[in-house]
Short mmCIF file of C-alpha atoms in Angstrom, two decimals:
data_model
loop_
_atom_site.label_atom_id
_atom_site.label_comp_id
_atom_site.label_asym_id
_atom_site.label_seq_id
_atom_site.Cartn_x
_atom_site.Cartn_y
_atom_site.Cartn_z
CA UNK A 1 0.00 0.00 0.00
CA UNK A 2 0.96 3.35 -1.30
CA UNK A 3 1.60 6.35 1.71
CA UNK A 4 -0.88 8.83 0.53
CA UNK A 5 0.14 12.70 2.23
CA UNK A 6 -3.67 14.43 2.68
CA UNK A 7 -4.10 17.53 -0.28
CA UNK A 8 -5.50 19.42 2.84
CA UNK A 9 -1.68 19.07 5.08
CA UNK A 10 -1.74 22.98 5.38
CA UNK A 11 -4.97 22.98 7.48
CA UNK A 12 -3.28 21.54 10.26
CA UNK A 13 -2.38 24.68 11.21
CA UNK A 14 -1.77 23.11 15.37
CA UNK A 15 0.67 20.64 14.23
CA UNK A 16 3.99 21.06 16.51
CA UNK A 17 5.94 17.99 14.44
CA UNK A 18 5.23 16.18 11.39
CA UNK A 19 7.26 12.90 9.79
CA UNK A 20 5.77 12.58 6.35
CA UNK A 21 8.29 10.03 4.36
CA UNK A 22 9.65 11.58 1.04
CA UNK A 23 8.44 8.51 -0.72
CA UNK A 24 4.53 9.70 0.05
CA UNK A 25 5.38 13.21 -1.05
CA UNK A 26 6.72 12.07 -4.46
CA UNK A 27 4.07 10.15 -4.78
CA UNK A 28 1.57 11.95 -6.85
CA UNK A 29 2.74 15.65 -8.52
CA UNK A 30 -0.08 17.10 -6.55
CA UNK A 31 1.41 16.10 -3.27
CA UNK A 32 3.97 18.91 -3.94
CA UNK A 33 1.86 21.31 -4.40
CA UNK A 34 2.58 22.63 0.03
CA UNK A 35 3.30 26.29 -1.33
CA UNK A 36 2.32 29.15 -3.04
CA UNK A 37 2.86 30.90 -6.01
CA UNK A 38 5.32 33.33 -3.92
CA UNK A 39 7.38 30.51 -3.02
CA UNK A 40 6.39 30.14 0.56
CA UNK A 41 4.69 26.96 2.19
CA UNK A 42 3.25 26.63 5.49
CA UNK A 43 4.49 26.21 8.56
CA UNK A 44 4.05 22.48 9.49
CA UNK A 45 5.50 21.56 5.89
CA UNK A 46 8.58 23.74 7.08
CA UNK A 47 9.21 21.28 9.76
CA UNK A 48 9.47 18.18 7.37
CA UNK A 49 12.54 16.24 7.19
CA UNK A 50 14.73 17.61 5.22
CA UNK A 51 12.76 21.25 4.50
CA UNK A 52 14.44 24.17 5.59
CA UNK A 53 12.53 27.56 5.53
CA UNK A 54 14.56 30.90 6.44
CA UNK A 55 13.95 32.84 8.94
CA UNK A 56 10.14 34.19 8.37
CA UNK A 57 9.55 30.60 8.94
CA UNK A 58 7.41 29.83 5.69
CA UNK A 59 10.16 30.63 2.77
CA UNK A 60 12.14 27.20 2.00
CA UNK A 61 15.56 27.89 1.03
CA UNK A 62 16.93 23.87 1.26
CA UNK A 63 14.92 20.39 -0.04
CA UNK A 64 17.65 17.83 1.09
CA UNK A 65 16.01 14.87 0.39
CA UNK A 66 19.21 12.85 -0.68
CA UNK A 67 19.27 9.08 -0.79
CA UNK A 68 15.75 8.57 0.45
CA UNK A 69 14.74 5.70 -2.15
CA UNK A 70 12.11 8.36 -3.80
CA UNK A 71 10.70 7.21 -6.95
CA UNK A 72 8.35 9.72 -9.49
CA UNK A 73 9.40 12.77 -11.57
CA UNK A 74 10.52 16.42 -9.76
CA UNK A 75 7.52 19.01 -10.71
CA UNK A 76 8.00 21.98 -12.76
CA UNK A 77 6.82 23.71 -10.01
CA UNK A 78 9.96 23.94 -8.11
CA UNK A 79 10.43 26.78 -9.45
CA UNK A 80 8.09 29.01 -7.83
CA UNK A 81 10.33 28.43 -4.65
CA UNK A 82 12.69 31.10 -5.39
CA UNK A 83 14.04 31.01 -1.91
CA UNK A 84 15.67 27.80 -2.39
CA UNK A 85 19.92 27.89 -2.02
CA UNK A 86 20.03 24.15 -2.18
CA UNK A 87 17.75 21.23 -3.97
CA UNK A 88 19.45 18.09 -2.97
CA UNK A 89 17.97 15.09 -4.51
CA UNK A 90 20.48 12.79 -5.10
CA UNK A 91 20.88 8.95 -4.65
CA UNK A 92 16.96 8.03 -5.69
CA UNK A 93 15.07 6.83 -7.95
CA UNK A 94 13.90 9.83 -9.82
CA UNK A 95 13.03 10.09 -13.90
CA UNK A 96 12.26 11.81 -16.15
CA UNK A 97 13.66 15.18 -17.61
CA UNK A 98 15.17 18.14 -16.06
CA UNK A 99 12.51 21.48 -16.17
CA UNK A 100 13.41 24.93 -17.63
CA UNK A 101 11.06 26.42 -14.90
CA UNK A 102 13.45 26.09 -12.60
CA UNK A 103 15.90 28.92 -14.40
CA UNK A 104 13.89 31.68 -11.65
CA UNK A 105 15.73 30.14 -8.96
CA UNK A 106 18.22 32.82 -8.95
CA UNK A 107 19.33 31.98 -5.26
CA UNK A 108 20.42 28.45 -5.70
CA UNK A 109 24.06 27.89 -4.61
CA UNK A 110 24.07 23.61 -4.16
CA UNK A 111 21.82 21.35 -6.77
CA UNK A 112 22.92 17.78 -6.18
CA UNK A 113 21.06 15.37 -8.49
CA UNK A 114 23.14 12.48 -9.56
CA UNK A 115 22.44 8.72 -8.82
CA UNK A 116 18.92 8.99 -10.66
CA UNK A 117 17.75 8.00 -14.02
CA UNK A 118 16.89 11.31 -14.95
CA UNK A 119 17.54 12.19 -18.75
CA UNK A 120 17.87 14.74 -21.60
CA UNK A 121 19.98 17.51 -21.24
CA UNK A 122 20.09 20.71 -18.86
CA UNK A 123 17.48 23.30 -19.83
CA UNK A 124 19.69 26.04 -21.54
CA UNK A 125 17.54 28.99 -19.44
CA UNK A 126 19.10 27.35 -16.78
CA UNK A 127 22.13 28.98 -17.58
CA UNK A 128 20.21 32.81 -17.49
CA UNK A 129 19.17 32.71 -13.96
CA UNK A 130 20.92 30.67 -11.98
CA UNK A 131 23.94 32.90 -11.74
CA UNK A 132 24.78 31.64 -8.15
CA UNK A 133 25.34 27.49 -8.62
CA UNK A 134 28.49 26.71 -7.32
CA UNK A 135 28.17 23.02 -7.35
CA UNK A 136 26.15 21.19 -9.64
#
């Protein structure tokens, strides 16, 4: 049986602790969907493993979800979190291709993706806003 994350997780507005796996999270592209459109998600998501938000407590500036046997694709929509100065993914399962939505992330110092199957080749808008990579 699959670990299903609720679509309603930022209603629990009372939550002090959380421990949602990364597997269930990756498990449907709507699961990701904990932020807004400014790049901000809510405060109990902030206190998953391995999401960091700054200091307003609701920007998240790190995924580090490295080798955590997740399986599925990485949404598009990563790149609405313009906060982020690391996405660490590697050592998983992940496919598919890499998105050129995530070229806004104009903050990101640390993207760590190897050890997946993902394919193609990197987005060439990458290369017009994220000035700041220093290891890729």
């Amino acid at each position: 049986m699959s670990p299903v994350v609720p679509l309603t997780l930022h209603v629990l507005c009372q939550v002090v602790s959380c421990h949602v796996t990364p597997a269930a999270l990756l498990a449907c592209e709507p699961c990701w969907n904990w932020w807004d459109h400014s790049g901000s998600i809510d405060t109990p998501t902030c206190k998953l493993s391995g999401v960091t938000c700054g200091s307003d407590g609701v920007t998240v500036t790190t995924l580090n979800m490295g080798e955590r046997v997740m399986m599925g694709r990485l949404p598009a929509a990563f790149g609405n979190l313009t906060g982020l100065t690391m996405l660490d993914f590697h050592s998983n399962k992940l496919s598919g291709t890499l998105h050129a939505e995530w070229s806004g992330l104009g903050k990101l110092e640390y993207l760590d993706l190897h050890s997946n199957q993902l394919t193609g080749p990197l987005p060439r808008d990458w290369s017009k806003g994220m000035k700041r990579i220093s290891v890729l």
